[in-house]
Coordinates of C-alpha atoms and ligand atoms in Angstrom, one line a residue:
M301 CA -3.2 37.1 14.7
E302 CA -3.6 33.4 14.8
E303 CA -0.9 31.2 13.1
L304 CA -3.5 29.8 10.6
Q305 CA -4.6 33.3 9.5
K306 CA -1.0 34.3 9.1
I307 CA -0.3 31.3 6.9
K308 CA -3.4 32.2 4.8
R309 CA -2.4 35.8 4.5
D310 CA 1.2 35.0 3.4
T311 CA 0.5 32.1 1.0
D312 CA -3.0 32.6 -0.5
F313 CA -1.6 34.7 -3.3
I314 CA 0.8 31.9 -4.3
Y315 CA -2.0 29.4 -4.4
Q316 CA -4.0 31.7 -6.7
K317 CA -1.1 31.3 -9.1
I318 CA -0.7 27.5 -9.0
S319 CA -4.2 26.2 -8.2
K320 CA -4.4 24.7 -11.8
V321 CA -1.6 22.3 -11.1
V322 CA -1.7 21.8 -7.3
P323 CA -4.9 20.3 -5.9
E324 CA -6.4 22.2 -2.8
I325 CA -6.0 19.1 -0.6
E326 CA -2.2 19.1 -1.3
W327 CA -1.9 22.8 -0.8
A328 CA -3.2 22.4 2.8
V329 CA -0.1 20.4 3.4
H330 CA 2.3 22.7 1.5
A331 CA 1.2 26.1 2.8
P332 CA 2.5 25.9 6.4
Y333 CA 5.9 24.8 5.1
I334 CA 6.0 27.6 2.5
Y335 CA 5.1 30.1 5.2
K336 CA 7.8 28.9 7.6
I337 CA 10.5 28.7 4.9
N338 CA 9.9 32.2 3.5
R339 CA 10.0 33.7 7.0
L340 CA 13.2 31.8 7.9
K341 CA 14.8 32.9 4.6
K342 CA 14.4 36.5 5.7
E343 CA 15.7 35.9 9.2
K344 CA 18.8 34.1 8.0
N345 CA 19.5 36.2 4.9
A346 CA 19.3 33.1 2.9
V347 CA 18.4 32.7 -0.8
I348 CA 16.8 29.6 -2.4
L349 CA 18.0 28.8 -5.9
A350 CA 15.8 26.3 -7.6
H351 CA 16.3 24.3 -10.8
N352 CA 13.5 24.3 -13.4
Y353 CA 12.7 20.6 -12.5
Q354 CA 11.6 21.4 -9.0
T355 CA 7.9 20.8 -8.2
P356 CA 5.5 23.8 -8.5
E357 CA 5.2 24.3 -4.7
I358 CA 9.0 24.8 -4.6
Y359 CA 9.4 26.6 -7.9
H360 CA 6.6 29.1 -7.3
G361 CA 6.3 28.9 -3.5
V362 CA 9.8 29.4 -2.0
A363 CA 12.4 29.9 -4.8
D364 CA 13.9 33.3 -5.1
F365 CA 15.4 32.4 -8.4
S366 CA 14.5 29.5 -10.7
A367 CA 16.5 28.7 -13.8
D368 CA 18.6 26.2 -15.8
S369 CA 22.1 25.1 -14.6
L370 CA 24.0 27.9 -16.3
A371 CA 21.9 30.7 -14.8
L372 CA 21.9 29.1 -11.4
A373 CA 25.7 29.0 -11.4
I374 CA 25.8 32.7 -12.5
E375 CA 23.2 33.7 -9.9
A376 CA 25.2 32.0 -7.2
S377 CA 28.2 34.2 -8.0
K378 CA 26.1 37.4 -7.7
T379 CA 24.1 36.8 -4.6
S380 CA 24.6 38.9 -1.4
A381 CA 22.9 36.4 0.8
D382 CA 24.8 34.6 3.6
I383 CA 23.3 31.2 2.9
I384 CA 22.6 29.7 -0.5
L385 CA 20.1 26.8 -0.4
M386 CA 20.2 24.8 -3.6
A387 CA 16.8 23.2 -4.5
G388 CA 18.4 21.0 -7.1
V389 CA 21.0 18.2 -7.2
H390 CA 24.4 17.8 -5.7
F391 CA 26.5 19.0 -8.6
M392 CA 24.4 22.2 -8.7
A393 CA 25.1 22.9 -5.0
E394 CA 28.8 22.2 -5.6
T395 CA 28.8 24.6 -8.6
A396 CA 27.2 27.3 -6.4
K397 CA 29.9 26.7 -3.8
L398 CA 32.6 27.1 -6.5
M399 CA 31.1 30.4 -7.5
S400 CA 30.6 31.7 -4.0
P401 CA 33.3 30.0 -1.9
D402 CA 32.8 32.3 1.1
K403 CA 29.1 31.6 1.3
K404 CA 27.5 28.7 3.2
V405 CA 25.9 26.5 0.5
I406 CA 23.4 23.9 1.7
L407 CA 21.6 21.1 0.0
P408 CA 18.4 19.6 1.5
D409 CA 19.3 16.0 0.5
M410 CA 22.9 14.9 0.0
N411 CA 21.7 11.9 -1.9
A412 CA 20.2 14.0 -4.7
G413 CA 22.7 13.0 -7.3
C414 CA 22.7 12.7 -11.1
S415 CA 23.4 9.7 -13.4
L416 CA 25.6 11.9 -15.6
S417 CA 27.6 13.3 -12.8
S418 CA 28.2 9.9 -11.2
S419 CA 29.3 8.3 -14.5
I420 CA 32.8 9.8 -14.3
T421 CA 35.5 10.6 -11.8
G422 CA 38.5 12.9 -11.7
K423 CA 40.8 9.9 -12.2
D424 CA 38.9 8.9 -15.4
V425 CA 39.5 12.4 -16.8
R426 CA 43.2 12.3 -15.9
L427 CA 43.5 8.9 -17.8
L428 CA 41.7 10.4 -20.8
K429 CA 44.1 13.4 -20.8
E430 CA 47.0 10.9 -20.8
K431 CA 45.5 9.1 -23.8
Y432 CA 44.8 12.3 -25.7
P433 CA 47.6 14.7 -24.7
G434 CA 47.0 18.4 -25.6
V435 CA 43.3 17.8 -26.4
P436 CA 41.2 20.3 -24.4
V437 CA 38.5 18.9 -22.0
V438 CA 35.0 20.4 -22.1
S439 CA 32.8 19.1 -19.2
Y440 CA 29.1 19.4 -19.0
V441 CA 28.2 21.2 -15.8
N442 CA 26.5 18.0 -14.7
T443 CA 29.8 16.8 -13.2
S444 CA 31.4 16.7 -9.8
A445 CA 33.8 19.4 -8.6
E446 CA 36.7 16.9 -8.9
V447 CA 35.9 16.4 -12.6
K448 CA 35.6 20.1 -13.1
A449 CA 39.0 20.6 -11.5
E450 CA 40.4 18.4 -14.4
T451 CA 38.5 20.4 -17.0
D452 CA 39.5 23.3 -19.2
V453 CA 36.1 24.8 -19.7
C454 CA 32.6 23.8 -18.5
C455 CA 29.4 24.0 -20.6
T456 CA 25.7 23.5 -20.1
S457 CA 23.1 22.3 -22.6
A458 CA 22.5 26.0 -23.3
N459 CA 26.0 26.8 -24.5
A460 CA 27.7 23.5 -25.3
V461 CA 28.0 24.2 -29.1
K462 CA 29.2 27.7 -28.5
I463 CA 31.8 26.7 -25.9
V464 CA 33.2 23.9 -28.1
K465 CA 33.4 26.2 -31.1
S466 CA 35.1 28.9 -29.0
L467 CA 38.2 26.8 -28.4
G468 CA 39.2 27.0 -32.1
V469 CA 40.6 23.5 -32.2
K470 CA 40.0 20.4 -34.4
K471 CA 39.5 17.9 -31.5
V472 CA 37.8 18.1 -28.1
I473 CA 37.2 15.7 -25.3
F474 CA 33.6 16.3 -24.3
L475 CA 32.3 14.7 -21.1
P476 CA 30.2 12.9 -19.8
D477 CA 27.0 13.0 -21.8
D478 CA 27.3 10.8 -24.9
Y479 CA 24.1 12.1 -26.4
L480 CA 25.0 15.8 -25.9
A481 CA 28.4 15.0 -27.4
K482 CA 26.7 13.6 -30.5
Y483 CA 24.4 16.7 -30.6
V484 CA 27.5 19.0 -30.4
A485 CA 29.2 16.9 -33.1
S486 CA 26.2 17.3 -35.4
Q487 CA 26.4 21.1 -35.1
T488 CA 30.1 21.5 -35.7
D489 CA 33.0 20.0 -37.8
I490 CA 35.1 19.4 -34.7
E491 CA 36.1 15.8 -33.8
I492 CA 34.5 14.9 -30.4
I493 CA 35.9 12.3 -28.1
S494 CA 33.0 11.4 -25.8
W495 CA 32.2 9.4 -22.7
K496 CA 29.4 6.9 -22.3
G497 CA 27.4 8.8 -19.7
I498 CA 23.6 9.2 -20.0
C499 CA 20.8 10.9 -18.2
V500 CA 18.5 8.2 -16.9
V501 CA 15.5 10.5 -17.4
H502 CA 16.0 11.7 -21.0
D503 CA 17.3 8.3 -22.2
Q504 CA 13.8 6.9 -21.6
F505 CA 12.2 8.9 -24.4
S506 CA 12.0 7.2 -27.8
K507 CA 11.4 8.3 -31.4
Q508 CA 8.4 6.0 -31.6
E509 CA 6.8 7.9 -28.7
I510 CA 7.4 11.2 -30.5
D511 CA 6.0 9.9 -33.7
D512 CA 2.9 8.5 -31.9
I513 CA 2.3 11.9 -30.1
R514 CA 2.6 13.7 -33.4
K515 CA 0.2 11.4 -35.2
N516 CA -2.4 11.8 -32.5
N517 CA -2.0 15.5 -32.0
P518 CA -1.8 17.3 -35.4
G519 CA 0.0 20.6 -35.3
I520 CA 1.7 19.9 -32.0
K521 CA 5.1 21.4 -31.3
I522 CA 7.6 19.0 -29.8
I523 CA 10.6 20.5 -27.9
A524 CA 13.3 18.3 -26.5
H525 CA 16.2 18.6 -24.1
P526 CA 19.6 17.9 -25.7
E527 CA 20.2 15.1 -23.2
C528 CA 17.7 13.0 -25.2
P529 CA 18.8 10.4 -27.7
P530 CA 19.8 11.9 -31.1
D531 CA 16.9 10.5 -33.0
V532 CA 14.5 12.0 -30.5
I533 CA 16.1 15.4 -31.0
Q534 CA 16.0 15.0 -34.7
A535 CA 12.2 14.2 -34.6
S536 CA 11.6 17.3 -32.5
D537 CA 10.9 20.9 -33.6
F538 CA 13.4 22.5 -31.2
A539 CA 16.1 21.4 -28.8
G540 CA 17.4 23.6 -25.9
S541 CA 18.3 23.8 -22.3
T542 CA 15.5 23.8 -19.7
S543 CA 15.4 27.6 -19.9
G544 CA 15.7 27.5 -23.7
M545 CA 12.6 25.3 -23.8
I546 CA 10.7 27.6 -21.5
K547 CA 11.6 30.6 -23.7
Y548 CA 10.4 28.7 -26.8
V549 CA 7.0 28.2 -25.3
K550 CA 6.8 31.8 -24.0
D551 CA 7.9 33.4 -27.4
N552 CA 6.0 31.1 -29.7
Q553 CA 2.8 30.4 -27.7
P554 CA 2.1 27.1 -29.6
K555 CA -1.5 25.9 -29.4
K556 CA -0.3 22.5 -28.2
V557 CA 3.2 21.5 -27.0
M558 CA 5.0 18.5 -25.6
M559 CA 8.2 19.1 -23.6
V560 CA 10.4 16.1 -23.9
T561 CA 11.9 16.3 -20.5
E562 CA 11.3 16.0 -16.7
C563 CA 7.7 16.1 -15.6
S564 CA 7.7 19.3 -13.5
M565 CA 8.7 21.6 -16.3
S566 CA 5.3 21.6 -18.0
D567 CA 3.5 22.1 -14.6
N568 CA 5.7 25.0 -13.7
I569 CA 5.2 26.9 -16.9
Q570 CA 1.7 26.0 -17.7
I571 CA 0.7 28.6 -15.1
E572 CA 2.4 31.5 -17.1
N573 CA 1.1 30.2 -20.4
P574 CA -2.6 29.6 -20.0
N575 CA -3.4 29.5 -23.7
V576 CA -1.0 26.7 -24.4
D577 CA -2.2 23.1 -24.2
F578 CA 0.5 20.9 -22.6
I579 CA 0.6 17.2 -23.6
K580 CA 2.4 15.7 -20.7
P581 CA 4.1 12.3 -21.3
C582 CA 7.2 12.9 -19.2
N583 CA 9.7 11.2 -17.1
M584 CA 10.5 11.9 -13.5
C585 CA 14.0 12.6 -12.2
P586 CA 14.4 10.5 -9.0
H587 CA 17.2 12.8 -7.8
M588 CA 15.4 16.2 -8.3
K589 CA 12.3 14.7 -6.6
K590 CA 14.4 14.0 -3.4
I591 CA 14.0 17.7 -2.7
T592 CA 10.8 18.5 -0.8
L593 CA 9.4 21.3 1.3
P594 CA 9.9 19.5 4.7
K595 CA 13.5 18.8 3.7
I596 CA 14.1 22.4 2.7
L597 CA 12.7 23.6 6.0
D598 CA 14.8 21.2 8.0
C599 CA 17.9 22.1 6.1
L600 CA 17.4 25.8 6.5
E601 CA 16.5 25.5 10.2
N602 CA 19.5 23.4 11.1
E603 CA 21.8 24.5 8.3
T604 CA 22.6 20.8 7.5
G605 CA 23.8 19.4 4.2
E606 CA 26.6 21.9 3.9
I607 CA 28.8 21.6 0.8
I608 CA 32.4 21.3 2.0
M609 CA 35.3 21.1 -0.4
D610 CA 39.1 21.6 -0.1
K611 CA 40.5 25.0 -1.4
E612 CA 42.6 23.4 -4.2
T613 CA 39.6 21.7 -5.8
I614 CA 37.5 24.8 -5.4
N615 CA 40.1 27.0 -7.1
K616 CA 40.8 24.6 -9.9
A617 CA 37.2 23.8 -10.6
R618 CA 36.1 27.4 -10.4
I619 CA 38.3 28.4 -13.3
S620 CA 36.5 26.0 -15.7
V621 CA 33.1 27.4 -14.6
E622 CA 34.3 31.0 -14.8
R623 CA 35.6 30.4 -18.4
M624 CA 32.1 29.1 -19.3
A625 CA 30.4 32.1 -17.6
A626 CA 32.6 34.5 -19.5
I627 CA 31.7 32.9 -22.9
G628 CA 28.0 32.9 -21.8
R629 CA 25.0 31.5 -23.7
Ligands
13P14 P1 19.7 22.5 -17.9 O1 21.1 22.9 -17.8 O2 19.1 22.5 -19.2 O3 18.9 23.2 -16.8 O4 19.7 20.9 -17.5 C1 20.1 20.4 -16.3 C2 19.7 19.0 -16.2 O5 20.0 18.3 -15.2 C3 18.8 18.4 -17.2 O6 18.6 17.1 -17.0
SF4_15 FE1 20.9 14.3 -13.9 FE2 19.1 13.6 -15.7 FE3 18.3 14.2 -13.3 FE4 19.2 16.1 -14.9 S1 17.3 14.9 -15.2 S2 19.7 15.8 -12.8 S3 20.8 15.0 -16.0 S4 19.6 12.5 -13.9

C-alpha cells in the first residue's frame, strides 16, 4: 500500500473527530506526523502523556493519556512503557521522572517552562524555612524538582485545599502561586504564607472581562482556573483544575460556557460536547505551545530532551509528590 493511503487509513478516523476545530488544510500537514508518531510509539514501547492545554491534533491525535497535572503525575507512576514522552512543560516532565525514575522521560522542547515554576528556587524555599521554622511547606506541582525536594507535600489546583487542610496545622507556607494561595486561604481558616509567583496566562484575565461577557451572553456559565486573580474566581460560577473544568462541562452541559483558561481547552472538549456553545476569549500559554507534532516526532525518533536528575533530588522530591498522590483529589 502506498504511504499516502496508509496515512489516510490510520488517521482519517481521528480527523472525523476533530474536523470542527481543525481546518482541512491544517490537517493535511498534521496527518503524516500523527501517522509516524503513532507507529514509532508502538515500535519503541513509548507512551505520550499530554496536558489538557495541548493543541487538538496532539490531544486527540497522538496522546495516550490526557489530563491535568495531578492525573499526569499518577499515570506516570503506573505506566509499563519504556519511554514517557511528556507533551507538556518542563516541571511536568520532571514530575513524571520522579514518579518513574527507572523510565526514560523525554520532553520535546526543553525551553517549555512555566512562569510559576521559574519564580522560585530551592534556595528561596530554604530561606523561607529558616524564617518560619517548623511551618510545613506545601508546593504547587508547578515547581522544579529542586523546590519539590525542599517541600513537605505537593498539591495541584485540584487538591490544594484538601492537602492544606490535611496537615491539621494553623500555619502553612504555600508556594509559589500567590493567587492560588489566596484561593486556599479563602476556603480555610489556616494562615497562609505565600510567594509572589503568578501564571502569566491566567493573570491576564480581569473581572471587567467576565462582567462584559456575562452582560452580552445572558445565562452563560463562567468557569475559571484557580490560578486566575481572586476577583475573577469570585465572579465565576465554578473554579477547578483543568480536569475539574472539563468535568463541569461534561456533567452540567450548559447551553453556553466560557472557560477562563488557556485557549486549547475549549477546542479539545468542544468535540465531546457538541450541544455546548463555547464562548472563547482565552489566553495562550507560550510554553505549552512550544510543543508541536514535528518536535514530538523528532524527540521520539532521536530520544532527545531526556530529563536527567541526581538520585538525591529525585528521592527527596518524590516523597512530596507521593504524599500528595496518597491524599488524592
Ligand atoms: P492543572 O493542574 O489544573 O492541569 O493546571 C496546570 C497548569 O499549568 C495550569 O496553568
Ligand atoms: Fe505555567 Fe501558566 Fe503555562 Fe500553566 S498556563 S504552564 S501555570 S505559565
